mmCIF file of C-alpha atoms and ligand atoms in Angstrom:
data_model
loop_
_atom_site.group_PDB
_atom_site.id
_atom_site.type_symbol
_atom_site.label_atom_id
_atom_site.label_comp_id
_atom_site.label_asym_id
_atom_site.label_seq_id
_atom_site.Cartn_x
_atom_site.Cartn_y
_atom_site.Cartn_z
ATOM 1 C CA MET A 1 -0.006 -0.017 0.109
ATOM 2 C CA THR A 2 1.544 3.156 -1.103
ATOM 3 C CA HIS A 3 -1.409 5.567 -0.114
ATOM 4 C CA HIS A 4 -2.732 6.972 2.980
ATOM 5 C CA ASN A 5 -5.872 6.032 4.731
ATOM 6 C CA THR A 6 -7.887 9.022 4.085
ATOM 7 C CA MET A 7 -8.302 11.044 0.855
ATOM 8 C CA LYS A 8 -9.847 14.554 -0.362
ATOM 9 C CA ALA A 9 -13.219 13.814 -1.833
ATOM 10 C CA LEU A 10 -16.117 16.228 -3.246
ATOM 11 C CA GLU A 11 -19.113 14.881 -1.635
ATOM 12 C CA LYS A 12 -22.808 15.586 -1.461
ATOM 13 C CA SER A 13 -22.894 15.641 2.423
ATOM 14 C CA ARG A 14 -26.240 17.067 2.763
ATOM 15 C CA PRO A 15 -29.735 16.851 1.294
ATOM 16 C CA GLU A 16 -29.276 20.801 -0.128
ATOM 17 C CA GLU A 17 -27.409 22.787 -2.740
ATOM 18 C CA GLY A 18 -23.887 22.504 -3.033
ATOM 19 C CA LEU A 19 -20.823 19.843 -2.781
ATOM 20 C CA TRP A 20 -18.296 19.874 -0.042
ATOM 21 C CA MET A 21 -14.631 18.873 0.111
ATOM 22 C CA VAL A 22 -14.194 16.354 2.753
ATOM 23 C CA GLN A 23 -11.730 13.732 4.373
ATOM 24 C CA ALA A 24 -13.162 10.413 3.467
ATOM 25 C CA PRO A 25 -11.779 7.049 4.095
ATOM 26 C CA VAL A 26 -9.948 5.659 1.037
ATOM 27 C CA PRO A 27 -11.905 2.916 -0.287
ATOM 28 C CA GLU A 28 -11.336 -0.815 0.442
ATOM 29 C CA ILE A 29 -11.303 -2.947 -2.819
ATOM 30 C CA GLY A 30 -12.677 -6.355 -3.373
ATOM 31 C CA PRO A 31 -10.882 -9.250 -5.187
ATOM 32 C CA ASP A 32 -12.436 -8.089 -8.662
ATOM 33 C CA ASP A 33 -11.657 -4.705 -8.063
ATOM 34 C CA VAL A 34 -8.770 -2.065 -8.481
ATOM 35 C CA LEU A 35 -8.031 1.013 -6.745
ATOM 36 C CA ILE A 36 -7.449 3.961 -9.158
ATOM 37 C CA ARG A 37 -5.436 7.287 -7.991
ATOM 38 C CA ILE A 38 -7.533 9.976 -9.748
ATOM 39 C CA ASN A 39 -5.582 12.437 -11.855
ATOM 40 C CA ALA A 40 -8.320 14.243 -13.675
ATOM 41 C CA THR A 41 -12.102 14.430 -13.839
ATOM 42 C CA GLY A 42 -14.625 16.169 -15.973
ATOM 43 C CA ILE A 43 -17.772 17.789 -14.836
ATOM 44 C CA CYS A 44 -20.863 16.569 -16.437
ATOM 45 C CA GLY A 45 -24.406 18.220 -16.474
ATOM 46 C CA THR A 46 -25.436 15.273 -14.063
ATOM 47 C CA ASP A 47 -23.053 16.758 -11.713
ATOM 48 C CA ILE A 48 -24.600 20.026 -12.101
ATOM 49 C CA HIS A 49 -28.144 18.409 -11.233
ATOM 50 C CA ILE A 50 -26.654 16.769 -8.214
ATOM 51 C CA TRP A 51 -25.214 20.253 -7.025
ATOM 52 C CA ASN A 52 -28.132 21.945 -7.584
ATOM 53 C CA TRP A 53 -30.410 19.184 -5.702
ATOM 54 C CA ASP A 54 -33.157 19.210 -7.955
ATOM 55 C CA ASP A 55 -35.968 16.647 -7.817
ATOM 56 C CA TRP A 56 -34.330 14.185 -9.993
ATOM 57 C CA ALA A 57 -31.184 14.218 -7.659
ATOM 58 C CA ALA A 58 -33.182 14.334 -4.541
ATOM 59 C CA ALA A 59 -35.117 11.197 -5.624
ATOM 60 C CA THR A 60 -32.062 9.400 -7.176
ATOM 61 C CA VAL A 61 -28.801 10.309 -5.182
ATOM 62 C CA PRO A 62 -28.356 8.836 -1.438
ATOM 63 C CA VAL A 63 -26.706 11.107 1.168
ATOM 64 C CA PRO A 64 -23.770 11.297 1.931
ATOM 65 C CA LEU A 65 -22.310 10.391 -1.634
ATOM 66 C CA ILE A 66 -18.815 11.061 -3.496
ATOM 67 C CA THR A 67 -20.023 12.632 -6.647
ATOM 68 C CA GLY A 68 -18.272 12.511 -10.031
ATOM 69 C CA HIS A 69 -18.045 9.551 -12.740
ATOM 70 C CA GLU A 70 -15.870 11.259 -15.446
ATOM 71 C CA PHE A 71 -12.191 10.540 -14.651
ATOM 72 C CA ALA A 72 -8.597 9.520 -15.689
ATOM 73 C CA GLY A 73 -6.041 7.975 -13.382
ATOM 74 C CA GLU A 74 -3.867 5.280 -12.589
ATOM 75 C CA ILE A 75 -4.057 1.820 -10.929
ATOM 76 C CA VAL A 76 -2.420 2.009 -7.502
ATOM 77 C CA GLU A 77 -3.866 -1.406 -6.166
ATOM 78 C CA VAL A 78 -5.379 -4.629 -7.574
ATOM 79 C CA GLY A 79 -7.649 -7.102 -6.104
ATOM 80 C CA ARG A 80 -6.449 -10.793 -5.764
ATOM 81 C CA ASN A 81 -8.499 -12.032 -8.556
ATOM 82 C CA VAL A 82 -7.481 -9.399 -11.207
ATOM 83 C CA THR A 83 -4.748 -10.566 -13.686
ATOM 84 C CA ASP A 84 -4.928 -8.499 -16.385
ATOM 85 C CA LEU A 85 -4.241 -5.065 -15.074
ATOM 86 C CA LYS A 86 -1.168 -3.944 -13.414
ATOM 87 C CA ILE A 87 -0.057 -1.272 -10.944
ATOM 88 C CA GLY A 88 1.004 1.743 -12.841
ATOM 89 C CA GLN A 89 -1.346 1.221 -15.487
ATOM 90 C CA ARG A 90 -3.053 4.678 -16.592
ATOM 91 C CA CYS A 91 -6.937 4.239 -17.307
ATOM 92 C CA SER A 92 -10.233 5.676 -17.610
ATOM 93 C CA GLY A 93 -13.428 3.452 -17.141
ATOM 94 C CA GLU A 94 -16.839 2.722 -17.322
ATOM 95 C CA GLY A 95 -18.888 4.554 -14.741
ATOM 96 C CA HIS A 96 -21.962 2.102 -14.877
ATOM 97 C CA VAL A 97 -21.368 -0.952 -12.718
ATOM 98 C CA VAL A 98 -23.671 -3.804 -14.215
ATOM 99 C CA GLY A 99 -24.851 -7.088 -12.729
ATOM 100 C CA MET A 100 -24.089 -10.132 -14.887
ATOM 101 C CA GLU A 101 -27.380 -12.054 -14.328
ATOM 102 C CA SER A 102 -29.692 -10.248 -16.432
ATOM 103 C CA ARG A 103 -30.897 -11.584 -20.055
ATOM 104 C CA GLN A 104 -28.963 -8.370 -21.527
ATOM 105 C CA SER A 105 -25.768 -8.800 -19.411
ATOM 106 C CA ARG A 106 -25.729 -12.635 -20.528
ATOM 107 C CA SER A 107 -26.138 -11.726 -24.173
ATOM 108 C CA GLY A 108 -23.390 -9.281 -24.052
ATOM 109 C CA LYS A 109 -25.252 -5.930 -24.200
ATOM 110 C CA PHE A 110 -23.725 -4.964 -20.685
ATOM 111 C CA HIS A 111 -25.219 -1.261 -21.267
ATOM 112 C CA LEU A 112 -28.737 -2.546 -21.189
ATOM 113 C CA ASP A 113 -28.500 -4.269 -18.023
ATOM 114 C CA PRO A 114 -31.619 -3.021 -15.935
ATOM 115 C CA GLY A 115 -29.860 -3.340 -12.632
ATOM 116 C CA THR A 116 -26.946 -0.949 -13.520
ATOM 117 C CA ARG A 117 -25.588 1.514 -10.734
ATOM 118 C CA GLY A 118 -23.706 4.634 -11.592
ATOM 119 C CA ILE A 119 -20.545 5.564 -9.654
ATOM 120 C CA GLY A 120 -21.056 9.217 -8.340
ATOM 121 C CA VAL A 121 -24.805 8.839 -8.820
ATOM 122 C CA ASN A 122 -25.862 5.615 -6.744
ATOM 123 C CA ALA A 123 -22.623 4.544 -6.024
ATOM 124 C CA GLN A 124 -19.298 6.112 -4.380
ATOM 125 C CA GLY A 125 -18.043 8.392 -7.362
ATOM 126 C CA ALA A 126 -14.930 9.505 -8.636
ATOM 127 C CA PHE A 127 -14.416 13.271 -7.238
ATOM 128 C CA ALA A 128 -11.800 11.803 -5.098
ATOM 129 C CA GLU A 129 -8.144 10.983 -4.666
ATOM 130 C CA TYR A 130 -8.939 7.277 -4.955
ATOM 131 C CA LEU A 131 -11.690 5.468 -6.728
ATOM 132 C CA LYS A 132 -12.617 1.897 -6.324
ATOM 133 C CA LEU A 133 -13.773 0.330 -9.621
ATOM 134 C CA PRO A 134 -14.423 -3.251 -10.623
ATOM 135 C CA ALA A 135 -11.723 -4.257 -12.969
ATOM 136 C CA PHE A 136 -13.990 -5.205 -15.482
ATOM 137 C CA ASN A 137 -14.984 -1.436 -15.762
ATOM 138 C CA VAL A 138 -11.400 -0.174 -16.242
ATOM 139 C CA VAL A 139 -10.342 1.040 -19.936
ATOM 140 C CA PRO A 140 -6.794 1.388 -20.159
ATOM 141 C CA LEU A 141 -5.290 4.475 -21.567
ATOM 142 C CA PRO A 142 -2.691 4.287 -24.427
ATOM 143 C CA ASP A 143 0.358 6.805 -23.821
ATOM 144 C CA ASP A 144 -0.820 9.065 -26.658
ATOM 145 C CA ILE A 145 -4.009 9.943 -24.925
ATOM 146 C CA PRO A 146 -3.440 12.406 -22.184
ATOM 147 C CA ASP A 147 -5.502 12.480 -18.703
ATOM 148 C CA GLU A 148 -7.442 15.428 -19.636
ATOM 149 C CA ILE A 149 -8.950 13.743 -22.681
ATOM 150 C CA GLY A 150 -9.028 10.310 -20.530
ATOM 151 C CA ALA A 151 -11.575 12.497 -18.206
ATOM 152 C CA ILE A 152 -13.845 13.064 -20.833
ATOM 153 C CA LEU A 153 -14.282 10.020 -22.356
ATOM 154 C CA ASP A 154 -17.481 9.191 -20.462
ATOM 155 C CA PRO A 155 -19.559 11.970 -22.378
ATOM 156 C CA LEU A 156 -17.256 11.519 -25.742
ATOM 157 C CA GLY A 157 -18.614 7.949 -25.164
ATOM 158 C CA ASN A 158 -22.143 9.153 -25.184
ATOM 159 C CA ALA A 159 -21.189 11.433 -28.280
ATOM 160 C CA VAL A 160 -19.732 8.368 -30.016
ATOM 161 C CA HIS A 161 -22.621 5.706 -29.085
ATOM 162 C CA THR A 162 -25.367 8.568 -30.316
ATOM 163 C CA ALA A 163 -23.310 9.109 -33.610
ATOM 164 C CA LEU A 164 -22.652 5.816 -34.452
ATOM 165 C CA SER A 165 -26.094 4.658 -33.899
ATOM 166 C CA PHE A 166 -26.512 4.704 -37.743
ATOM 167 C CA ASP A 167 -24.208 4.656 -40.955
ATOM 168 C CA LEU A 168 -23.065 8.305 -41.260
ATOM 169 C CA LEU A 169 -20.715 7.884 -44.563
ATOM 170 C CA GLY A 170 -21.906 10.122 -47.214
ATOM 171 C CA GLU A 171 -24.754 11.069 -44.877
ATOM 172 C CA ASP A 172 -26.495 14.672 -44.240
ATOM 173 C CA VAL A 173 -26.643 14.913 -40.476
ATOM 174 C CA LEU A 174 -28.349 16.961 -38.310
ATOM 175 C CA ILE A 175 -27.760 17.495 -34.626
ATOM 176 C CA THR A 176 -29.955 19.316 -32.281
ATOM 177 C CA GLY A 177 -28.063 20.757 -28.845
ATOM 178 C CA ALA A 178 -24.588 22.390 -28.870
ATOM 179 C CA GLY A 179 -23.340 21.083 -25.553
ATOM 180 C CA PRO A 180 -20.231 19.280 -25.102
ATOM 181 C CA ILE A 181 -21.642 16.165 -26.077
ATOM 182 C CA GLY A 182 -23.565 17.560 -29.259
ATOM 183 C CA ILE A 183 -20.339 19.387 -30.360
ATOM 184 C CA MET A 184 -18.288 16.187 -30.107
ATOM 185 C CA ALA A 185 -20.983 14.331 -31.827
ATOM 186 C CA ALA A 186 -20.671 16.714 -34.852
ATOM 187 C CA ALA A 187 -16.583 16.072 -34.465
ATOM 188 C CA VAL A 188 -17.501 12.369 -34.665
ATOM 189 C CA ALA A 189 -20.020 12.757 -37.553
ATOM 190 C CA ARG A 190 -17.070 14.673 -39.337
ATOM 191 C CA HIS A 191 -14.686 11.887 -38.418
ATOM 192 C CA ALA A 192 -17.052 9.575 -39.473
ATOM 193 C CA GLY A 193 -17.637 10.787 -43.082
ATOM 194 C CA ALA A 194 -20.953 12.429 -43.203
ATOM 195 C CA ARG A 195 -21.267 14.761 -46.142
ATOM 196 C CA ASN A 196 -22.971 17.828 -44.229
ATOM 197 C CA VAL A 197 -22.837 18.408 -40.519
ATOM 198 C CA VAL A 198 -25.234 20.979 -39.044
ATOM 199 C CA ILE A 199 -25.622 21.753 -35.557
ATOM 200 C CA THR A 200 -28.248 23.762 -33.836
ATOM 201 C CA ASP A 201 -28.763 25.658 -30.572
ATOM 202 C CA VAL A 202 -30.395 28.797 -29.138
ATOM 203 C CA ASN A 203 -26.839 29.851 -27.331
ATOM 204 C CA PRO A 204 -24.613 31.480 -29.818
ATOM 205 C CA GLU A 205 -21.599 30.975 -27.512
ATOM 206 C CA ARG A 206 -22.227 27.327 -27.930
ATOM 207 C CA LEU A 207 -22.523 27.618 -31.463
ATOM 208 C CA LYS A 208 -19.387 29.525 -31.658
ATOM 209 C CA LEU A 209 -17.748 26.627 -29.419
ATOM 210 C CA ALA A 210 -18.801 24.160 -32.101
ATOM 211 C CA GLU A 211 -16.957 26.017 -34.607
ATOM 212 C CA HIS A 212 -13.945 26.428 -32.692
ATOM 213 C CA VAL A 213 -13.948 22.499 -31.816
ATOM 214 C CA CYS A 214 -14.965 21.201 -35.282
ATOM 215 C CA GLY A 215 -14.010 23.430 -37.787
ATOM 216 C CA ASN A 216 -15.974 22.176 -40.738
ATOM 217 C CA VAL A 217 -19.587 22.334 -39.631
ATOM 218 C CA ARG A 218 -22.522 24.580 -40.383
ATOM 219 C CA THR A 219 -23.955 26.215 -37.184
ATOM 220 C CA VAL A 220 -27.643 27.320 -36.894
ATOM 221 C CA ASP A 221 -29.286 29.511 -34.537
ATOM 222 C CA ALA A 222 -32.637 27.904 -33.980
ATOM 223 C CA ARG A 223 -34.033 31.040 -32.784
ATOM 224 C CA GLN A 224 -33.512 33.046 -36.219
ATOM 225 C CA ASP A 225 -32.734 30.489 -38.788
ATOM 226 C CA ASP A 226 -34.885 28.185 -40.702
ATOM 227 C CA LEU A 227 -33.513 24.865 -41.301
ATOM 228 C CA HIS A 228 -35.498 24.501 -44.487
ATOM 229 C CA ASP A 229 -33.327 27.260 -45.648
ATOM 230 C CA VAL A 230 -30.352 25.443 -44.604
ATOM 231 C CA VAL A 231 -31.353 22.348 -46.686
ATOM 232 C CA ASP A 232 -31.660 24.259 -49.555
ATOM 233 C CA GLU A 233 -28.530 26.246 -49.133
ATOM 234 C CA LEU A 234 -26.300 23.025 -48.798
ATOM 235 C CA GLY A 235 -28.040 21.743 -51.608
ATOM 236 C CA MET A 236 -29.696 18.708 -49.792
ATOM 237 C CA LYS A 237 -32.661 17.620 -52.203
ATOM 238 C CA GLN A 238 -35.107 16.169 -49.425
ATOM 239 C CA GLY A 239 -33.632 16.661 -46.116
ATOM 240 C CA PHE A 240 -31.290 15.221 -43.521
ATOM 241 C CA ASP A 241 -30.610 11.380 -43.606
ATOM 242 C CA VAL A 242 -29.684 11.398 -39.743
ATOM 243 C CA GLY A 243 -30.495 13.130 -36.926
ATOM 244 C CA LEU A 244 -29.137 13.310 -33.423
ATOM 245 C CA GLU A 245 -31.169 14.977 -30.943
ATOM 246 C CA MET A 246 -28.988 16.276 -28.085
ATOM 247 C CA SER A 247 -31.075 18.900 -26.338
ATOM 248 C CA GLY A 248 -34.002 17.381 -24.877
ATOM 249 C CA SER A 249 -35.789 20.463 -26.160
ATOM 250 C CA GLN A 250 -39.408 19.571 -27.896
ATOM 251 C CA GLN A 251 -38.986 22.088 -30.414
ATOM 252 C CA ALA A 252 -35.717 21.070 -31.443
ATOM 253 C CA LEU A 253 -37.218 17.598 -32.029
ATOM 254 C CA ASP A 254 -40.294 19.048 -33.855
ATOM 255 C CA GLN A 255 -37.796 20.939 -36.257
ATOM 256 C CA MET A 256 -35.588 17.862 -36.681
ATOM 257 C CA VAL A 257 -38.592 15.908 -37.940
ATOM 258 C CA GLU A 258 -39.632 18.404 -40.068
ATOM 259 C CA VAL A 259 -36.403 18.411 -42.028
ATOM 260 C CA MET A 260 -35.593 14.919 -42.153
ATOM 261 C CA ILE A 261 -35.782 13.003 -45.483
ATOM 262 C CA MET A 262 -38.555 10.118 -45.926
ATOM 263 C CA GLY A 263 -37.013 7.180 -43.861
ATOM 264 C CA GLY A 264 -34.734 9.090 -42.109
ATOM 265 C CA LYS A 265 -32.974 7.971 -38.734
ATOM 266 C CA ILE A 266 -32.889 9.734 -35.246
ATOM 267 C CA ALA A 267 -30.876 8.774 -32.472
ATOM 268 C CA LEU A 268 -32.161 10.395 -29.029
ATOM 269 C CA LEU A 269 -29.764 11.231 -26.383
ATOM 270 C CA GLY A 270 -31.540 14.418 -24.950
ATOM 271 C CA ILE A 271 -33.742 14.071 -22.133
ATOM 272 C CA PRO A 272 -36.682 16.193 -21.992
ATOM 273 C CA PRO A 273 -37.980 17.717 -18.901
ATOM 274 C CA GLY A 274 -41.073 15.270 -18.017
ATOM 275 C CA LYS A 275 -43.552 14.315 -20.663
ATOM 276 C CA SER A 276 -43.697 16.253 -23.759
ATOM 277 C CA PRO A 277 -46.153 16.146 -26.768
ATOM 278 C CA VAL A 278 -44.782 14.539 -29.965
ATOM 279 C CA ASP A 279 -46.445 14.786 -33.454
ATOM 280 C CA TRP A 280 -46.325 10.980 -33.938
ATOM 281 C CA SER A 281 -48.384 10.929 -37.289
ATOM 282 C CA ARG A 282 -45.726 13.095 -38.715
ATOM 283 C CA ILE A 283 -42.962 10.629 -37.811
ATOM 284 C CA VAL A 284 -45.180 7.550 -38.732
ATOM 285 C CA PHE A 285 -46.119 8.993 -42.368
ATOM 286 C CA LYS A 286 -42.297 10.093 -42.850
ATOM 287 C CA ALA A 287 -41.318 6.461 -41.770
ATOM 288 C CA ILE A 288 -38.779 7.538 -39.553
ATOM 289 C CA THR A 289 -36.590 5.333 -37.167
ATOM 290 C CA ILE A 290 -36.107 6.417 -33.753
ATOM 291 C CA LYS A 291 -33.532 4.849 -31.420
ATOM 292 C CA GLY A 292 -33.199 6.174 -27.557
ATOM 293 C CA VAL A 293 -29.480 6.073 -26.509
ATOM 294 C CA TYR A 294 -28.312 5.472 -22.990
ATOM 295 C CA GLY A 295 -24.677 5.429 -21.788
ATOM 296 C CA ARG A 296 -22.005 3.919 -23.844
ATOM 297 C CA GLU A 297 -21.855 0.378 -25.190
ATOM 298 C CA MET A 298 -19.407 -1.645 -23.063
ATOM 299 C CA PHE A 299 -16.887 -1.800 -24.511
ATOM 300 C CA GLU A 300 -17.341 -1.371 -28.168
ATOM 301 C CA THR A 301 -17.836 2.403 -27.719
ATOM 302 C CA TRP A 302 -14.773 2.815 -25.718
ATOM 303 C CA TYR A 303 -12.930 0.822 -28.233
ATOM 304 C CA LYS A 304 -14.277 2.875 -31.241
ATOM 305 C CA MET A 305 -13.526 6.139 -29.588
ATOM 306 C CA ILE A 306 -9.848 5.319 -28.618
ATOM 307 C CA ALA A 307 -9.556 4.112 -31.912
ATOM 308 C CA MET A 308 -10.809 7.239 -33.680
ATOM 309 C CA LEU A 309 -8.570 9.432 -31.101
ATOM 310 C CA GLN A 310 -5.638 7.651 -32.353
ATOM 311 C CA ASN A 311 -6.661 8.191 -35.764
ATOM 312 C CA GLY A 312 -7.326 12.070 -35.949
ATOM 313 C CA LEU A 313 -10.529 12.533 -34.185
ATOM 314 C CA ASP A 314 -9.646 15.795 -32.087
ATOM 315 C CA VAL A 315 -12.113 17.043 -29.504
ATOM 316 C CA SER A 316 -9.596 18.422 -27.266
ATOM 317 C CA ARG A 317 -10.906 22.148 -27.893
ATOM 318 C CA VAL A 318 -14.139 21.159 -26.202
ATOM 319 C CA ILE A 319 -12.183 21.663 -22.863
ATOM 320 C CA THR A 320 -12.493 25.206 -22.039
ATOM 321 C CA HIS A 321 -11.599 25.166 -18.524
ATOM 322 C CA ARG A 322 -8.570 23.419 -16.764
ATOM 323 C CA MET A 323 -8.644 23.933 -12.801
ATOM 324 C CA PRO A 324 -7.042 22.535 -9.614
ATOM 325 C CA VAL A 325 -9.777 20.751 -7.947
ATOM 326 C CA ASP A 326 -9.513 23.084 -4.861
ATOM 327 C CA ASP A 327 -11.165 25.597 -7.147
ATOM 328 C CA PHE A 328 -14.284 23.440 -7.575
ATOM 329 C CA ARG A 329 -16.818 26.399 -6.594
ATOM 330 C CA ASP A 330 -15.357 28.754 -9.276
ATOM 331 C CA ALA A 331 -15.512 25.362 -11.712
ATOM 332 C CA PHE A 332 -18.943 24.569 -11.036
ATOM 333 C CA GLY A 333 -19.864 28.163 -11.203
ATOM 334 C CA ALA A 334 -18.502 28.606 -14.623
ATOM 335 C CA MET A 335 -20.383 25.270 -15.808
ATOM 336 C CA LYS A 336 -23.601 26.886 -14.431
ATOM 337 C CA SER A 337 -23.239 30.056 -16.453
ATOM 338 C CA GLY A 338 -23.650 27.737 -19.784
ATOM 339 C CA LYS A 339 -21.067 29.118 -21.471
ATOM 340 C CA THR A 340 -18.298 26.779 -21.077
ATOM 341 C CA GLY A 341 -17.261 23.494 -22.737
ATOM 342 C CA LYS A 342 -15.993 20.933 -20.873
ATOM 343 C CA VAL A 343 -14.456 21.589 -17.345
ATOM 344 C CA VAL A 344 -11.758 19.523 -16.152
ATOM 345 C CA LEU A 345 -10.756 19.216 -12.570
ATOM 346 C CA ASP A 346 -7.059 18.434 -11.779
ATOM 347 C CA TRP A 347 -6.398 16.403 -8.971
ATOM 348 C CA ARG A 348 -2.513 16.054 -8.670
HETATM 349 ZN ZN1 ZN B 401 -21.206 12.604 -17.618
#
């Protein structure tokens, strides 16, 4: 054991707004776990919900709980059954801890296990100096992927899982919602060989960030511009082939359906706030396929995203803030402004 008995951790200590830096015991690992020393973590929209302690958080998150699920670090201890990982291995990892008994798990679709638990949401999380994780969940990081990219592989994985839901080669792709995941999905669509990639938002700062990260995408301010004009301008005859809905906005989905080609395909990652009316007849008559997307495929999404990062996919500019963890209040404040890309906290 090279580490101490207690560690710094960002904890939801009380059922109210905020997170607190506490001293917590270093987790004890079981025979199938590893202990990871955390180097960098990303702040997710989920963490903002937990900070704010909204209805979802109050109904979902047990208190006290160490939060955070986007991380990169280094293995410092391995359980006695773990044979394929070594101390010193740099890694990120899947934050969904799944069971092995369900039909879906037993058929290899681990991301569809109904009993999944999320680190930093239902189980002790990664905003800490050390994280206990099942060895199964560990994803080793190659040397050419730095910790700060390792710390955003979770949301990049959401983007990759959503974007690769349908074949993108030569297709015209519409992305609604230019948050970090939407922006990364645009970069992935470009990398995957889409012809036109159009991304919409109602926040001009985010559209600017999309241009900064991706370069070759057409940004559309959904408050001012009509997507039909964009379809004409880009020379698409009938509309978009693939839609990636990343905003959770009902209007965005409506606008997307209107400009899809007959038989188009839509992947939904954005989560609408509660029930929302959908014009299903429009979707039926346009013969549109809709797919809900949750998490990342274990571990095909991880494999693909690391392969793409090693083959020229560059999402580094989506990280707009790098801060020492002791400045976490400023980091969360920046996130809440809605003007940031990814905010990465340095734990070293
Ligand atoms: Zn996340």
